[in-house]
Coordinates of C-alpha atoms in Angstrom, one line a residue:
X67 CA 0.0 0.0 0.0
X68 CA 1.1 3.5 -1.0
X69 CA 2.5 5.7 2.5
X70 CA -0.8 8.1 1.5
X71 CA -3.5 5.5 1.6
X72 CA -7.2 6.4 0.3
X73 CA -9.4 6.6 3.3
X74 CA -13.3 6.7 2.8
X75 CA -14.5 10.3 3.4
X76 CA -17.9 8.5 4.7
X77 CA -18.9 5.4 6.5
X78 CA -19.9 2.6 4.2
X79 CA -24.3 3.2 4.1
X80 CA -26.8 2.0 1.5
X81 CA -27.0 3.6 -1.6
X82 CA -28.6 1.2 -4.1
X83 CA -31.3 3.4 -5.2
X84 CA -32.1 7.0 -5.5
X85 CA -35.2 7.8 -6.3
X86 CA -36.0 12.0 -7.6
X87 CA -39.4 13.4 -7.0
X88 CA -39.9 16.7 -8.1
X89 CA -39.8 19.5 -5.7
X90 CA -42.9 21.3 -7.5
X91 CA -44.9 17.5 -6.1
X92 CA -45.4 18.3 -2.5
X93 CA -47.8 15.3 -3.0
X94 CA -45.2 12.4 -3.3
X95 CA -43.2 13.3 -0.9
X96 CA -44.6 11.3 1.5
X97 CA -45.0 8.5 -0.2
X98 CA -41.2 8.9 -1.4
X99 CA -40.3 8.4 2.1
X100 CA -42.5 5.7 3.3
X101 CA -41.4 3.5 0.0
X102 CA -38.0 1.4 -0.7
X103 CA -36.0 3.6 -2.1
X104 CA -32.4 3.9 0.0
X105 CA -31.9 8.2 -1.0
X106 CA -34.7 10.5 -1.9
X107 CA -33.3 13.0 -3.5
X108 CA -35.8 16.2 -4.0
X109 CA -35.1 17.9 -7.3
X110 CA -34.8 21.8 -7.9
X111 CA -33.4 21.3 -10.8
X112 CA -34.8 19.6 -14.2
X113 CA -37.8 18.3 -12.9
X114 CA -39.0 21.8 -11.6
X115 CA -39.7 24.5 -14.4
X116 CA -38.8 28.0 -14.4
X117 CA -42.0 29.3 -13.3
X118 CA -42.4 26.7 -10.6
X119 CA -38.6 27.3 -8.9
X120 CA -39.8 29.2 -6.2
X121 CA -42.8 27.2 -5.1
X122 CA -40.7 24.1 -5.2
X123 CA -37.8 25.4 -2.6
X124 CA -40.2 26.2 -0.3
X125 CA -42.2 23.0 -1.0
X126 CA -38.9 21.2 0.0
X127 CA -38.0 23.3 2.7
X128 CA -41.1 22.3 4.7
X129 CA -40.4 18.7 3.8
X130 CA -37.4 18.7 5.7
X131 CA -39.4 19.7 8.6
X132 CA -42.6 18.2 8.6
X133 CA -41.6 14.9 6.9
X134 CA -41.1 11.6 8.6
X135 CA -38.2 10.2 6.3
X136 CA -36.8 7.4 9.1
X137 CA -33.6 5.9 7.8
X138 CA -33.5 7.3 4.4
X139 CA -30.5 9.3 3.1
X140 CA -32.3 12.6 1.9
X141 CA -30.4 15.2 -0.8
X142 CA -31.8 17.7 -2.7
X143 CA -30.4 18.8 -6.4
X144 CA -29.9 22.7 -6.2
X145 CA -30.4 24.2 -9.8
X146 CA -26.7 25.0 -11.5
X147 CA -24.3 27.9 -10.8
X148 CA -25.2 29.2 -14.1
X149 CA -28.7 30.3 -13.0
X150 CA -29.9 33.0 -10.4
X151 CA -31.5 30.4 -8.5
X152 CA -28.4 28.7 -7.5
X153 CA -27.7 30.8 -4.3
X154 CA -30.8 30.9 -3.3
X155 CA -31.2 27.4 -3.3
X156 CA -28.5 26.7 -1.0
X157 CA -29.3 29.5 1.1
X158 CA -32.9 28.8 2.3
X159 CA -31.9 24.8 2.4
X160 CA -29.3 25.5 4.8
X161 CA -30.8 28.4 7.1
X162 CA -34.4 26.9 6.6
X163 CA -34.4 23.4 6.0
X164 CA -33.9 22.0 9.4
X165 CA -31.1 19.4 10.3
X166 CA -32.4 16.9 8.4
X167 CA -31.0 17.4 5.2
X168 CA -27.8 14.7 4.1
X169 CA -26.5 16.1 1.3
X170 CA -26.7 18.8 -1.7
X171 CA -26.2 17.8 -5.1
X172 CA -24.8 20.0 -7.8
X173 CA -25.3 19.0 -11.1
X174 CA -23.4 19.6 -14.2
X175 CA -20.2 20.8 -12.2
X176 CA -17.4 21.5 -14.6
X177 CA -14.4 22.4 -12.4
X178 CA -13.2 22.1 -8.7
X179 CA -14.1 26.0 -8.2
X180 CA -17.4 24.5 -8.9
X181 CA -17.4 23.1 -5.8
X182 CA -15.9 25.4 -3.9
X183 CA -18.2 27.9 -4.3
X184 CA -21.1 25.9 -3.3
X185 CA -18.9 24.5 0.1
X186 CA -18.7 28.3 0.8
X187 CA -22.0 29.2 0.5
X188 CA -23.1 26.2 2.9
X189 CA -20.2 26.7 5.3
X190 CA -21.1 30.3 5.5
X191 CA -24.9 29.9 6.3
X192 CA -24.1 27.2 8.7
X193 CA -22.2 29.1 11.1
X194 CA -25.1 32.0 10.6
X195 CA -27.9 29.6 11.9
X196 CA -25.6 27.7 14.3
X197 CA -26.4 23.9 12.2
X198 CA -25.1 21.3 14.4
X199 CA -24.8 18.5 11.2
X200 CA -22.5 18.7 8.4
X201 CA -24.6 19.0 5.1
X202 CA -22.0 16.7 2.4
X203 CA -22.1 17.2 -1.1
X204 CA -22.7 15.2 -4.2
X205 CA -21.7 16.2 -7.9
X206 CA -23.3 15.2 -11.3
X207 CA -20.4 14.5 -13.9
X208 CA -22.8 15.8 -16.9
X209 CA -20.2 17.5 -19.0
X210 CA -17.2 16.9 -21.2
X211 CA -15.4 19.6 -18.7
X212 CA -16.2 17.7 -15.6
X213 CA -15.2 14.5 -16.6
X214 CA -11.5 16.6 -18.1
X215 CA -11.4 18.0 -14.1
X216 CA -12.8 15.0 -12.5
X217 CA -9.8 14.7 -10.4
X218 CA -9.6 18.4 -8.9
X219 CA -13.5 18.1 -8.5
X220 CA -13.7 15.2 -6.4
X221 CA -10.3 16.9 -4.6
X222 CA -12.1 20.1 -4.4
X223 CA -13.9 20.1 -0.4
X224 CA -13.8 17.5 2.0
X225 CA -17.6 17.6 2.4
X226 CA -17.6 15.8 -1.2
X227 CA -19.0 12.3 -0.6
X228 CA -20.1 10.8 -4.0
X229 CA -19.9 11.0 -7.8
X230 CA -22.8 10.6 -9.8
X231 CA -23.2 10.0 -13.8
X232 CA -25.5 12.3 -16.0
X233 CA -25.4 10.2 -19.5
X234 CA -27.8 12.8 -20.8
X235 CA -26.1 16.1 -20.8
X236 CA -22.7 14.4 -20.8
X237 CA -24.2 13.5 -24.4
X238 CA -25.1 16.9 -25.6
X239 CA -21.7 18.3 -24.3
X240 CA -19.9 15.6 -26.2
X241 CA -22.1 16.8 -29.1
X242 CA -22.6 12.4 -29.0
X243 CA -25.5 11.4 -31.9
X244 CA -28.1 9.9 -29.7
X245 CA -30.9 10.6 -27.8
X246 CA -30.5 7.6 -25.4
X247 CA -30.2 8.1 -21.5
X248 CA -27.9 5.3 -20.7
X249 CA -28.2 1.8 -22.6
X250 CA -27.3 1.3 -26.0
X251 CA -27.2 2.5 -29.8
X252 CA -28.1 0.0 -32.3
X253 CA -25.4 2.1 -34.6
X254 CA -22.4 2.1 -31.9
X255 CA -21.6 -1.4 -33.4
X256 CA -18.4 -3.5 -34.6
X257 CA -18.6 -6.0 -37.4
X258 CA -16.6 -9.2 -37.5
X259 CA -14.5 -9.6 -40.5
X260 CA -15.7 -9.8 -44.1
X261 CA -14.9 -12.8 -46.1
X262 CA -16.0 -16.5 -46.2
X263 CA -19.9 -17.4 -46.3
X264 CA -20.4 -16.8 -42.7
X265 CA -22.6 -13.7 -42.0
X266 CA -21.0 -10.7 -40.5
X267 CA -22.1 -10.3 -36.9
X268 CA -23.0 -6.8 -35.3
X269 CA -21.1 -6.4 -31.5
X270 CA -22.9 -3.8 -29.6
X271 CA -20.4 -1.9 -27.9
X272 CA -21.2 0.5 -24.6
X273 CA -21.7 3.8 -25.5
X274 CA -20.8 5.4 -21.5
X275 CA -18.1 2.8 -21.0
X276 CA -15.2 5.5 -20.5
X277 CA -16.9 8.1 -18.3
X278 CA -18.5 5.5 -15.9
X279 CA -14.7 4.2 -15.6
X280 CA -13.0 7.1 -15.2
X281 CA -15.7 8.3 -12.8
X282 CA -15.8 5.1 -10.8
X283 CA -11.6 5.4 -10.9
X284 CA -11.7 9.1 -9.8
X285 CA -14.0 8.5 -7.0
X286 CA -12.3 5.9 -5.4
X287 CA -8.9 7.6 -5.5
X288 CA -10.3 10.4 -3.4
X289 CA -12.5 8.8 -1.2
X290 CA -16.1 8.8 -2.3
X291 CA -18.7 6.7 -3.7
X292 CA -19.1 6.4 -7.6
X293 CA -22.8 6.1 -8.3
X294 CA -24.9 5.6 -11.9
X295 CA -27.2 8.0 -12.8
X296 CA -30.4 7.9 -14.5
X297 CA -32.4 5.2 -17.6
X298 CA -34.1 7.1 -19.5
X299 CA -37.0 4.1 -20.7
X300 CA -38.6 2.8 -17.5
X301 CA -40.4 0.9 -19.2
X302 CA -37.7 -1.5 -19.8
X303 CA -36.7 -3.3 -16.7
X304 CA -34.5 -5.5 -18.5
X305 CA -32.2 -3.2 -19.9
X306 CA -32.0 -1.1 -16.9
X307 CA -30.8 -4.3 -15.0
X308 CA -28.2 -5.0 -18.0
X309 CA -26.9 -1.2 -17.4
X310 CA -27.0 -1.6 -13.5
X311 CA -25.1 -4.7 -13.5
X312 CA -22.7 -3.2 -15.8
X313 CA -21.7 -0.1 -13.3
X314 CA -22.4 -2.1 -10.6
X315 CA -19.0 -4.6 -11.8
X316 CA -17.1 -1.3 -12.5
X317 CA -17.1 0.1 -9.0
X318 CA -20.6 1.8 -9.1
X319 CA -22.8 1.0 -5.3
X320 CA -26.3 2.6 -6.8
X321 CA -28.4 4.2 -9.1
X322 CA -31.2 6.4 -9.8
X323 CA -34.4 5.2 -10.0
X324 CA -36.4 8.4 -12.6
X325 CA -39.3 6.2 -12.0
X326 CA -40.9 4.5 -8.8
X327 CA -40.6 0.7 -10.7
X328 CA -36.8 1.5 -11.0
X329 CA -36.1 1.0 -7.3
X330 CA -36.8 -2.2 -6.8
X331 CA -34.6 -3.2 -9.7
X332 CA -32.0 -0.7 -8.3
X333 CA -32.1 -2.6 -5.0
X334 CA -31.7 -6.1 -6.5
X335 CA -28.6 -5.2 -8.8
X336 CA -26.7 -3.6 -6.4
X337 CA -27.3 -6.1 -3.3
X338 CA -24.7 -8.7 -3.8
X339 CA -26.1 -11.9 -4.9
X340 CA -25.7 -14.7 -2.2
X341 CA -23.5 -16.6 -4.3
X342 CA -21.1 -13.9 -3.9
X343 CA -21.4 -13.4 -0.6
X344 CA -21.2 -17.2 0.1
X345 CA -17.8 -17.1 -1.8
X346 CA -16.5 -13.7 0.0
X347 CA -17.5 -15.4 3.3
X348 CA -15.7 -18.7 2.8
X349 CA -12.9 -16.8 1.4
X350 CA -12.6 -15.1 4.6
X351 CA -12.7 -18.0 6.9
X352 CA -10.1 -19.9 4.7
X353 CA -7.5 -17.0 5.4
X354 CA -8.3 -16.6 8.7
X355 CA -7.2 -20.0 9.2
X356 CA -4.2 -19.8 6.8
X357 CA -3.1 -16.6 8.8
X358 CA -3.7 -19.1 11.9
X359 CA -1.2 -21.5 10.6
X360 CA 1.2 -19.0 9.1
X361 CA 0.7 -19.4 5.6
X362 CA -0.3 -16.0 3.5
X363 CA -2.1 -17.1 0.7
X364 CA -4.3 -20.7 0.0
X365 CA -5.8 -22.6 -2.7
X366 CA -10.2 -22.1 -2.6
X367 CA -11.9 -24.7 -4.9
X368 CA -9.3 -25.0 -7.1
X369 CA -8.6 -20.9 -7.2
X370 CA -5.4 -18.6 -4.9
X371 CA -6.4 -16.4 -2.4
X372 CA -4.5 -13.9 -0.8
X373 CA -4.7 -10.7 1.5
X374 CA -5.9 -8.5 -1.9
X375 CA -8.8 -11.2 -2.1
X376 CA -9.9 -10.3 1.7
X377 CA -10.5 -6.5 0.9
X378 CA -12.6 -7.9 -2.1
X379 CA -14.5 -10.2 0.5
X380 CA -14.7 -7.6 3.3
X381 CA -16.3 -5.1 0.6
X382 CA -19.1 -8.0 -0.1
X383 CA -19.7 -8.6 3.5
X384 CA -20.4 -5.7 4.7
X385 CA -22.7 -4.8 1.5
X386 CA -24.9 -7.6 2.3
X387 CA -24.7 -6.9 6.3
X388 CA -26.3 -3.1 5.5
X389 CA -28.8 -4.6 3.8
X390 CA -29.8 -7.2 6.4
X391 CA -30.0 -4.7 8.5
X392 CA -32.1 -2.7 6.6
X393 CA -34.6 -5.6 5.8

């Protein structure tokens, strides 16, 4: 291990699925904290429209109050620093909303100063009203900029605690040909080669591949959690899963659910399948009694296990022990 390890800004917590209700829906809010979803995350931003802005921050503001939102992680996306809502936004969540709120979420950040402005603003009000919790922050990676400063953004405050991916606007930045919010293009394809009598065959390949990478890679190097962000057709559960499954291999722990029938999938992709955590369990107990008998490493059914494979166990096990607990 390096002499400047990475340590985890935040405790390990549940973050399968975060569902977004509109902040201009006073109505669902209720029911967005009585149903399964782990984060409710009460949107300012592109669910709300411009004559509605108002009436939704103080629609959320009494929702941090009056709500009963038990165990869940609740965020709220302020609109972007390019708009005169912005400060506003962070101003009456902070000196108005109670200490109930987790975390604010900036979206479509595009530099560490990004941040850093937002950090101020919420460290300034704070001390004003005398908050007792820390209020963390999340950022959307929505733009070809942020994902070029991805490293000095999730660098840029130590109240920072996760990465999230907006395949949407990372699209229309990137100027992309598509209209897709995550899965696939038919026309992002690869042939196999021409020749003999054989058919050529059409590989799909993954359009978001290299930002949820380098996203997953940035986060983890500084600390926080790497998170997927929305599927646009909720009306197909079987592609969402194949997307979920997908981040959830490269490092991702949740996703957002845009629609309430997306949590339940969220929740299932991103709890560890028992097989897995039968394997990270016995892997565990075979090198705690290697370690017993002096030997470092030991064969498992065929396959070598060593100290690297107990911080992949150890990650496992304590997924599916949050989730246990939750249940």
């Amino acid at each position: 291990m390096s002499f400047t390890p990475v340590v985890r800004r935040i405790p390990p917590r549940l973050y399968r699925s975060k569902l977004f209700v509109p902040g201009s829906r006073p109505a669902l809010f209720e029911k967005a904290a009585a149903g399964p979803a782990d984060v409710v995350c009460l949107d300012l931003e592109d669910a709300v429209g411009p004559g509605d802005k108002d009436q939704a921050r103080d629609n959320i503001v009494q929702a941090l109050n009056d709500v009963e939102w038990k165990e869940k992680l609740v965020t709220v996306r302020i609109n972007g620093l390019d708009t005169h809502w912005c400060y506003r936004d962070v101003l009456a969540l902070v000196e108005k909303g109670g200490e109930r709120l987790d975390a604010i979420m900036i979206p479509k950040v595009g530099n560490g100063s990004d941040v850093y402005a937002i950090d101020m603003l919420i460290t300034q009000a704070s001390q004003a009203v005398g908050r007792k919790k820390q209020i963390g922050l999340e950022v959307i990676i929505e733009t070809t900029s942020g994902l070029t400063n991805i490293d000095a953004i999730a660098g840029a405050s130590p109240r920072l605690e996760s990465l999230h991916f907006g395949s949407a606007d990372y699209a229309a930045s990137q100027g992309m040909r598509t209209t897709n919010i995550g899965g696939g293009n038919a026309n992002y394809v690869m042939l196999t080669d021409a020749g003999g009598e054989a058919a050529r065959e059409r590989h799909w390949n993954d359009l978001w591949h290299y930002p949820l990478f380098r996203m997953c890679q940035a986060a983890r190097a500084h600390g926080i959690v790497p998170i997927d962000g929305p599927f646009g057709d909720y009306s197909d559960a079987e592609g969402f899963r194949i997307q979920a499954r997908r981040t959830a291999i490269l490092g991702c722990e949740g996703k957002w659910a845009i629609h309430p029938s997306q949590i339940a999938l969220a929740n299932e992709v991103y709890t560890p399948p028992e097989k897995e955590v039968a394997r990270a369990e016995a892997i565990l107990a075979s090198l705690k009694e290697a370690h017993g008998k002096g030997m470092g490493a030991v064969a498992l059914n065929g396959v070598l296990i060593d100290a690297a494979s107990i911080r992949q166990a150890e990650v496992i096990v304590k997924q599916m022990a949050m989730v246990k607990a939750r249940v």
